[in-house]
Each structure stands twice: as structure tokens, then as C-alpha cells.
mmCIF file of C-alpha atoms in Angstrom:
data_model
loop_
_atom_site.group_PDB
_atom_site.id
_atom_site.type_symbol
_atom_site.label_atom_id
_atom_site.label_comp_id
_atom_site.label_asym_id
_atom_site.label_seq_id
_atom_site.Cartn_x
_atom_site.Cartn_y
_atom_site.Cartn_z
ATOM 1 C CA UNK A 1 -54.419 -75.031 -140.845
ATOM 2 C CA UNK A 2 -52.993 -78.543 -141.466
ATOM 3 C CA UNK A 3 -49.487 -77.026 -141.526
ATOM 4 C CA UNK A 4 -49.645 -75.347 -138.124
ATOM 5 C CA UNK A 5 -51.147 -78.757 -136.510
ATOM 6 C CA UNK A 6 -48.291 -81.037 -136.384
ATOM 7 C CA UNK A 7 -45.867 -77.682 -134.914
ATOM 8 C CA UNK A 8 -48.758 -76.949 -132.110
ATOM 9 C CA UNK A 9 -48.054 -80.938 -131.413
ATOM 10 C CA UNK A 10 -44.674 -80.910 -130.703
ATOM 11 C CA UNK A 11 -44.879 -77.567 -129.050
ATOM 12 C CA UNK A 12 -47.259 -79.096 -126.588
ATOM 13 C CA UNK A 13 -45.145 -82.388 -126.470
ATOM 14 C CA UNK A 14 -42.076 -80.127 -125.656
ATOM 15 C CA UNK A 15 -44.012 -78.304 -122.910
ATOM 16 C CA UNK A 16 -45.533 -81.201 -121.600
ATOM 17 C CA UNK A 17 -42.360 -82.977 -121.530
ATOM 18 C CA UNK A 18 -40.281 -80.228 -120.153
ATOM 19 C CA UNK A 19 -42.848 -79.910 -117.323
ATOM 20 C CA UNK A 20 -42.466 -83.852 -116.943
ATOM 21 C CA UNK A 21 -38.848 -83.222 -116.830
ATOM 22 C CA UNK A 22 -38.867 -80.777 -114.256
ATOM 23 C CA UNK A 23 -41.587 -82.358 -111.815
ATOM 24 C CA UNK A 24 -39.905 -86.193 -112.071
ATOM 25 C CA UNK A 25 -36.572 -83.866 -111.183
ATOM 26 C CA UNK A 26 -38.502 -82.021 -108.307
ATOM 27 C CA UNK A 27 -39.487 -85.776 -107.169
ATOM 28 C CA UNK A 28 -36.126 -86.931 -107.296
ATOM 29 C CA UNK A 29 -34.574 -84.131 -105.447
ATOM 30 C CA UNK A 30 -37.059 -84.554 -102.840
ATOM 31 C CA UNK A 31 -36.442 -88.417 -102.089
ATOM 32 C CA UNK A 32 -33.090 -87.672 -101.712
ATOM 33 C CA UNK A 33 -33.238 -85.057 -99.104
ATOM 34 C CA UNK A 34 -35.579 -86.968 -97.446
ATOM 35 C CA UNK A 35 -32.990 -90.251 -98.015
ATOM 36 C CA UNK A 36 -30.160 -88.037 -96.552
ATOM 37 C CA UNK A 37 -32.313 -86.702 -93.745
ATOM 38 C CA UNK A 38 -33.272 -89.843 -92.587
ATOM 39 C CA UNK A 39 -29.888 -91.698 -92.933
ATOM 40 C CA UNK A 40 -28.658 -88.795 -90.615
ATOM 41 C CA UNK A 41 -31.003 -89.183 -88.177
ATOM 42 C CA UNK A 42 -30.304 -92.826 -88.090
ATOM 43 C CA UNK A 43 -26.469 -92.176 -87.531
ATOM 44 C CA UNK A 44 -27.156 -89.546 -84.681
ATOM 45 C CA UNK A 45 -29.331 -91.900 -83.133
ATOM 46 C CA UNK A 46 -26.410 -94.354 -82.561
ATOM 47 C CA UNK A 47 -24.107 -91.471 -81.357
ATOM 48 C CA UNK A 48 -27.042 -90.100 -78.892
ATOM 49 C CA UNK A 49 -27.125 -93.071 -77.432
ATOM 50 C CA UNK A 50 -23.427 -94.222 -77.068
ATOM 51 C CA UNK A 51 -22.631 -90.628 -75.605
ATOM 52 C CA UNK A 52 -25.466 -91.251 -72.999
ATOM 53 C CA UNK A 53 -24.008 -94.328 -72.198
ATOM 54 C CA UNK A 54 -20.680 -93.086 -71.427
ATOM 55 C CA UNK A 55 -21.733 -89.848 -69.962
ATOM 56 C CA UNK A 56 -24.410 -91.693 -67.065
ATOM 57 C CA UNK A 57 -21.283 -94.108 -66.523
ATOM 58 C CA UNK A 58 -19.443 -91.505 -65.616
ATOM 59 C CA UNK A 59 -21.798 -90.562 -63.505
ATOM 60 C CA UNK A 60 -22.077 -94.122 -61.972
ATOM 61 C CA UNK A 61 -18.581 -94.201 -61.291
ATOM 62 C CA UNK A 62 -18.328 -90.725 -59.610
ATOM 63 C CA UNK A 63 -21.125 -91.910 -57.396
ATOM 64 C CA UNK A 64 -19.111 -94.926 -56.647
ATOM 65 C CA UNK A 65 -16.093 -92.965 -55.431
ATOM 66 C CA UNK A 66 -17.710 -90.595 -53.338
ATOM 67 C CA UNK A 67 -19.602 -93.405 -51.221
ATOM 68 C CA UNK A 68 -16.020 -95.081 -51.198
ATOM 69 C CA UNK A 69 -15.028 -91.576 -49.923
ATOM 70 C CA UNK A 70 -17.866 -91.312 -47.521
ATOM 71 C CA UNK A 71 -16.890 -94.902 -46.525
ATOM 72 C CA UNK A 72 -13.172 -94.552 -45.767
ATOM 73 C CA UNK A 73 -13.041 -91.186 -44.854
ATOM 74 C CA UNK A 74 -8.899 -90.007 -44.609
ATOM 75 C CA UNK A 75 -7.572 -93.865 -44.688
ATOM 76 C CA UNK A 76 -9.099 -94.087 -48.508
ATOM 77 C CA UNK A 77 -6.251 -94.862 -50.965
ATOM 78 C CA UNK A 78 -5.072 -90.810 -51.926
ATOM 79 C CA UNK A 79 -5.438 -91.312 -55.631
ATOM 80 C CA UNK A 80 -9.134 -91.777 -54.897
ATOM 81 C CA UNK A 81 -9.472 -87.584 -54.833
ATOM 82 C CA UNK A 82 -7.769 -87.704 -58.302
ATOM 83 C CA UNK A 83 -9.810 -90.318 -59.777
ATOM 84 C CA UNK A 84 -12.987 -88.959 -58.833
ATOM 85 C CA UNK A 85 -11.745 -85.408 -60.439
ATOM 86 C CA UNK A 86 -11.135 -87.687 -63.806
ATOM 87 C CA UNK A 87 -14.531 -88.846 -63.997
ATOM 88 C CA UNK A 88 -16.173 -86.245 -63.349
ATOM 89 C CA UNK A 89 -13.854 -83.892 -66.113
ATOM 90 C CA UNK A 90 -15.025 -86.938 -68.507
ATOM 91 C CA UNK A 91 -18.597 -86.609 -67.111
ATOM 92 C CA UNK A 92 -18.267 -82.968 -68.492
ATOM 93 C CA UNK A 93 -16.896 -83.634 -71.399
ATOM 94 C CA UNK A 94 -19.392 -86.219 -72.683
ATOM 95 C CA UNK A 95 -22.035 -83.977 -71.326
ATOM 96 C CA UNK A 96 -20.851 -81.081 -73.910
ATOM 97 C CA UNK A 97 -20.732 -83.662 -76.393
ATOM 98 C CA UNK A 98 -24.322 -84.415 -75.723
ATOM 99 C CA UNK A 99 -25.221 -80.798 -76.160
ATOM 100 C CA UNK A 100 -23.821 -80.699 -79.465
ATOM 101 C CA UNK A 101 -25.493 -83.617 -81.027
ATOM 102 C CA UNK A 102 -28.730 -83.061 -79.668
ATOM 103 C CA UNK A 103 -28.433 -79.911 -81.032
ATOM 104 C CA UNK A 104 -27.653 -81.465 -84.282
ATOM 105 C CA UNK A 105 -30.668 -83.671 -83.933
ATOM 106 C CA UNK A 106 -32.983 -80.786 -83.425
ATOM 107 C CA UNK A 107 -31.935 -79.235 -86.383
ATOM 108 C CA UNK A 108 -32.614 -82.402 -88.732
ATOM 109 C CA UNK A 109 -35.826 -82.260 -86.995
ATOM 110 C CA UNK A 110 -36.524 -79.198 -88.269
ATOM 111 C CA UNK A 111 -35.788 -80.534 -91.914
ATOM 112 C CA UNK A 112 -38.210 -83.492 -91.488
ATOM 113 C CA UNK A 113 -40.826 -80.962 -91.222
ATOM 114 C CA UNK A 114 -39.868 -79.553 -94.973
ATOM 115 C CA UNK A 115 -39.378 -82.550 -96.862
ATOM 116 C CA UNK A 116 -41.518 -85.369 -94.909
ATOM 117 C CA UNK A 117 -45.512 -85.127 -95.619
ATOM 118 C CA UNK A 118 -47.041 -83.299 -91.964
ATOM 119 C CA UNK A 119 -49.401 -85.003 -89.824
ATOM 120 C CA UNK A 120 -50.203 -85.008 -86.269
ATOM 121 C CA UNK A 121 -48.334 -88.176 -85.713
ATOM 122 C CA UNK A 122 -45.196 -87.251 -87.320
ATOM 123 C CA UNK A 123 -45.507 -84.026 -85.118
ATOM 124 C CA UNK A 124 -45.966 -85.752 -81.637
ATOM 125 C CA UNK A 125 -43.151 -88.235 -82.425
ATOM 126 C CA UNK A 126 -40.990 -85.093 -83.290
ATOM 127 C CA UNK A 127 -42.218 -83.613 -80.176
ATOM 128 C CA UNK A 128 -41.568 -86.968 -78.208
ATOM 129 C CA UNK A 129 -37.780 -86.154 -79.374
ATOM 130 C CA UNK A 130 -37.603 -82.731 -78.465
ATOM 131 C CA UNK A 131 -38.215 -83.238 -75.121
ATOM 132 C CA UNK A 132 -36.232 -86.363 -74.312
ATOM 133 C CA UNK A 133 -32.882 -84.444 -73.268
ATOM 134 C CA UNK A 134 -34.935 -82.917 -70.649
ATOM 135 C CA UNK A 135 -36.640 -86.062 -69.704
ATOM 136 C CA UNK A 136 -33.514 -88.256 -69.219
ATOM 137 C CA UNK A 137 -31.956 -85.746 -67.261
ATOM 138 C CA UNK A 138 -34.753 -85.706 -64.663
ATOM 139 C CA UNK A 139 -34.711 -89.948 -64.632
ATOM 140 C CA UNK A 140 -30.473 -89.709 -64.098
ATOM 141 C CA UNK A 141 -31.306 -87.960 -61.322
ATOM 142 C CA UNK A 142 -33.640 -90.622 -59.774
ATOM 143 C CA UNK A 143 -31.290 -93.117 -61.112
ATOM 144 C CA UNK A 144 -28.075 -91.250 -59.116
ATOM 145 C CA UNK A 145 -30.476 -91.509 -56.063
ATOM 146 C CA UNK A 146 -31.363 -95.576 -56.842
ATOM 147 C CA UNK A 147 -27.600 -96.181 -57.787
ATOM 148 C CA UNK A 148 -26.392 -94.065 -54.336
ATOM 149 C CA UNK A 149 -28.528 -95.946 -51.988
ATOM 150 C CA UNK A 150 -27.734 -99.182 -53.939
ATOM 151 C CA UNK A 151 -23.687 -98.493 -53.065
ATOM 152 C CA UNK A 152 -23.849 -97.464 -50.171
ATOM 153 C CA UNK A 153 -26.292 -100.625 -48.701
ATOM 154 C CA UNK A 154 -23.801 -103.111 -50.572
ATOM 155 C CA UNK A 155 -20.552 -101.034 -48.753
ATOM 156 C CA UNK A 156 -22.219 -100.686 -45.143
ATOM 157 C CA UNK A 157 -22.350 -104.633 -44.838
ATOM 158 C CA UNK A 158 -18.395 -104.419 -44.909
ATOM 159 C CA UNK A 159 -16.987 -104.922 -41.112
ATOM 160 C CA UNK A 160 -13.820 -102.374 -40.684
ATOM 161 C CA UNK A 161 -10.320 -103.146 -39.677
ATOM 162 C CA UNK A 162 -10.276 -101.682 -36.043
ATOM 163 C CA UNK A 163 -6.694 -100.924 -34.761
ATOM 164 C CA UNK A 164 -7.017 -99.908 -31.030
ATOM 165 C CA UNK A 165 -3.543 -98.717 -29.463
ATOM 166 C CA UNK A 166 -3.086 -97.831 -25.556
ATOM 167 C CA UNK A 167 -2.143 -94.363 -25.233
ATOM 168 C CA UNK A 168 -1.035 -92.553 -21.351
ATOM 169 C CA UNK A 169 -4.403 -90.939 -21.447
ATOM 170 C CA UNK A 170 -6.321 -93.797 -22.569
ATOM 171 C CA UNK A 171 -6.895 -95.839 -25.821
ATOM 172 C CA UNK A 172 -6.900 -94.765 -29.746
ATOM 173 C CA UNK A 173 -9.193 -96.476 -31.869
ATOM 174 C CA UNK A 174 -8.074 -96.431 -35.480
ATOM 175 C CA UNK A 175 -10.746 -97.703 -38.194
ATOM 176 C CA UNK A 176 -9.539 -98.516 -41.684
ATOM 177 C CA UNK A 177 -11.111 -100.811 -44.433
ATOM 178 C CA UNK A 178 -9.721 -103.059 -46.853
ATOM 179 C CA UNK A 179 -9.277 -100.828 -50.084
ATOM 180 C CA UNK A 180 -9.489 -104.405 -52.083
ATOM 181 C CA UNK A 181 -12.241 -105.396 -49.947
ATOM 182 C CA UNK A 182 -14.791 -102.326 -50.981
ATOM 183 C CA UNK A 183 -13.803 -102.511 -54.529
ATOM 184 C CA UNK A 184 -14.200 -105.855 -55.204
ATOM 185 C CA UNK A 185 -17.985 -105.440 -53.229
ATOM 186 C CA UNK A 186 -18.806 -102.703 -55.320
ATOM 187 C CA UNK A 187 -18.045 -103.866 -58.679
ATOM 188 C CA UNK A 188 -21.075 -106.294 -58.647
ATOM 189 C CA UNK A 189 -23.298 -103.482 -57.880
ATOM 190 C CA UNK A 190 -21.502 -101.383 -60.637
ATOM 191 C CA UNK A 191 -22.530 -104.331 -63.565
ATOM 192 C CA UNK A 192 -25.847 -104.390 -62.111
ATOM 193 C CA UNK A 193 -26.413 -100.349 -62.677
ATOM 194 C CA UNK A 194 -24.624 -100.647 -66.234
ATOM 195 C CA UNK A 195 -27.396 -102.994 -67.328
ATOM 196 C CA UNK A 196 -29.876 -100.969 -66.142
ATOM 197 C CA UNK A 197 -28.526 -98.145 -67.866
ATOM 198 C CA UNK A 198 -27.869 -99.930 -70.973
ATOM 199 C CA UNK A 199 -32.041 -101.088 -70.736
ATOM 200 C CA UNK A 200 -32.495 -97.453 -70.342
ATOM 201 C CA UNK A 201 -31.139 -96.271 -73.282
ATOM 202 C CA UNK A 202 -32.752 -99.069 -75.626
ATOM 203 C CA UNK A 203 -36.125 -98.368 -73.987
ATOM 204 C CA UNK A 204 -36.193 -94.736 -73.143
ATOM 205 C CA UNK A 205 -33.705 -93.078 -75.599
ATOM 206 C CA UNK A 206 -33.179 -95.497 -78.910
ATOM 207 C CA UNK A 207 -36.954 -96.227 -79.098
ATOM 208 C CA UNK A 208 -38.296 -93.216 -79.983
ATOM 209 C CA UNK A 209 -36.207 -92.564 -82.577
ATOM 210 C CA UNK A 210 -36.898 -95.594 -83.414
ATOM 211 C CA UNK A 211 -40.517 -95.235 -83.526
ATOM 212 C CA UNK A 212 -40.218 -92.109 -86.042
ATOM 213 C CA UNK A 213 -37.457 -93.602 -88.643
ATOM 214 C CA UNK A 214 -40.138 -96.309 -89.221
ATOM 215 C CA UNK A 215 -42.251 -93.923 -89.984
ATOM 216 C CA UNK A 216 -39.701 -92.239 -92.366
ATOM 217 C CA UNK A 217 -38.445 -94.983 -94.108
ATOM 218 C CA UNK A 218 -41.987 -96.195 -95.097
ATOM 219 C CA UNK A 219 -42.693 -92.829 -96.807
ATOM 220 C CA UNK A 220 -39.498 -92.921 -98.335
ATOM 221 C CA UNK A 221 -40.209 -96.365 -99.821
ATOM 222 C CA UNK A 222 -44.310 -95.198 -100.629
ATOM 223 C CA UNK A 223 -46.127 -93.915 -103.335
ATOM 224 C CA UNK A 224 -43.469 -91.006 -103.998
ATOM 225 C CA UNK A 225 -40.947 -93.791 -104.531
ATOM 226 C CA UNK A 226 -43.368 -95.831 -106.998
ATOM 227 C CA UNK A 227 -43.891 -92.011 -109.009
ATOM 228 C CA UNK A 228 -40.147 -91.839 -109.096
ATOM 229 C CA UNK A 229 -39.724 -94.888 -110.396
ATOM 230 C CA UNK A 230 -42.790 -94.773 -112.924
ATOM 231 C CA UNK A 231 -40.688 -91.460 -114.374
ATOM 232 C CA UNK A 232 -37.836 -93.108 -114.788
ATOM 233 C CA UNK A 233 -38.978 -95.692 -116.465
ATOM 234 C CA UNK A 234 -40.899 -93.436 -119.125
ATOM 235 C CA UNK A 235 -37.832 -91.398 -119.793
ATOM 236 C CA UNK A 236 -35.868 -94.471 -120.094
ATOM 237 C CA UNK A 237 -34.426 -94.640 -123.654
#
């Protein structure tokens, strides 16, 4: 009986140990998908936000043109048509690169649901994410609207150039503006709506990511952590 005591012993000690083994492995594979997932999230966070940025300025300037159009009517500048056809090919452009990223961020989403700890607060805050792309694009529209009316008050105070030249039948009036004139009247207006867009984004786009990472990062740094690094430090030669 003595003999077969100190062999049940170490076969315990070798179970228990290879079960330590493979739970304080578990544990660490664990911390660093959730490490990964949210350094990801972080990183797409910044790109969300600097695509928004460029695509709504797009936007902006589009808008400007076509109340510069609606201002000048045939004596605008010609390249006007051309540059208006730019933005707006860049405004489509950024706008598929929005579609890919936030399709990106849905699917990291998706892994913070496997490898972060559920509760109802980490599920509203996902859900507060999910629904943002559809948000913003209902509040660019109201913004378009703000930024439209915005232009075209600032441009309506310009006085035109009226060229009036007698004709046999009569008189032809000829009304032109000062190309210089409505851009440099404008581009006040245009600083003022890039502002507001850059508040936008801070407020209504980077904060609720915001909002969740800090929530990620402290269970990343909580009591899983502290288990991880109690294993270590007991299978530490």
C-alpha cells in the first residue's frame, strides 16, 4: 500500500498540473484574442472616422458648387461642371470605403460577443454601434439642408455685375458675378461647416466607440489578467 502512495501522488500532481497547464493556456489564449480584438477596434475607429470626415467634405464641397451653380447660372467659370463631377466621384469613393470598414467593424463586433464576458451593457453599446451608419446618414442629410441654406444666405448678399447694352429692339441686360468674389464669400462659411463636422464626428461617431473600448480595456486589464498573471508566476521556474 505504501508503495502505490507516492505513484498515485505524482499521478495526481501530473493530472492536476496538466489541467493547470491547459486552463492557464486557455486563459492566455483568451486575453489575447480579446487584446487583438480590441486593438482592432481601436484602429477602425480612427479610420471610421477619418473616412467620414472626408466623405461629408465631399459632400460640403459639392453643395458648395451647385449653389455657386445655382448662383451664376451659364457665366460660372466652365471648369465648375468638372469640379463638381470630381467631388462627387470622391464622394463615392469614400462612401464605398465606408461600406467596407463598417463592415469590418461589424464583424469584430461579432467577435466581442465570443471572447468579451456578455451583459446587457456590453450589448446596448454594441447595438449603439450597429446602428450608427444608419444614424449619421439621416443627420448628413439635415446637415446638407443646414449647410445649403447656410451657402446660399452668405452668396445671395453678393450684388451682381449688371452689363446693360442698347440693342435696335431695345436693351440687353447681362448679369455676371465676380467668380473671386463668391469664392472668397464662401470659404468662411466652408471652415465654419468643417468644424461642425469635425464636432460631429468626435461627439456622434468617435464617442461611442469610445464608450465601449473603455469598457474593453478594463476587462482586459481585470481579474482574468490578475489569473493570468498568478499562473505565470506559479509555473515560473
Amino acid at each position: 500500500m505504501t508503495i502505490w502512495v507516492p505513484l498515485i501522488s505524482a499521478l495526481l500532481g501530473a493530472i492536476i498540473g496538466s489541467v493547470s497547464a491547459y486552463l492557464g493556456n486557455l486563459l492566455l489564449e483568451t486575453q489575447k484574442r480579446k487584446y487583438e480584438t480590441y486593438t482592432k477596434l481601436n484602429g477602425k475607429k480612427r479610420i471610421l472616422g477619418q473616412i467620414y470626415f472626408s466623405l461629408i467634405t465631399e459632400r460640403v464641397i459639392c453643395l458648395r458648387i451647385e449653389v455657386f451653380k445655382e448662383k451664376c447660372g451659364k457665366a460660372s467659370d466652365p471648369t465648375v461642371s468638372y469640379e463638381l463631377k470630381r467631388h462627387a466621384e470622391l464622394a463615392d469613393k469614400f462612401q464605398f470605403e465606408l461600406n467596407e470598414c463598417y463592415s469590418d467593424i461589424l464583424e469584430l463586433l461579432s467577435s466581442i460577443e465570443l471572447v468579451f464576458k456578455r451583459s446587457d451593457l456590453l450589448y446596448q453599446k454594441i447595438n449603439t454601434i450597429i446602428k450608427l451608419n444608419e444614424a449619421v446618414n439621416d443627420d448628413q442629410e439635415k446637415m446638407m439642408n443646414f449647410f445649403r441654406e447656410d451657402f446660399s444666405k452668405t452668396i445671395s448678399a453678393i450684388r451682381p455685375i449688371i452689363d446693360i447694352k442698347p440693342m435696335q429692339d431695345g436693351i440687353t441686360i447681362k448679369t455676371t458675378y465676380n467668380t473671386k468674389e463668391l469664392v472668397s464669400t464662401m470659404n468662411p462659411v466652408f471652415q465654419k461647416s468643417m468644424k461642425y463636422v469635425g464636432d460631429y464626428i468626435n461627439t456622434h461617431i468617435q464617442w461611442p466607440f469610445d464608450d465601449l473600448l473603455i469598457d474593453l480595456k478594463n476587462e482586459i486589464k481585470g481579474k482574468d489578467n490578475e489569473a493570468l498573471q498568478a499562473w505565470r508566476v506559479q509555473i515560473s521556474p
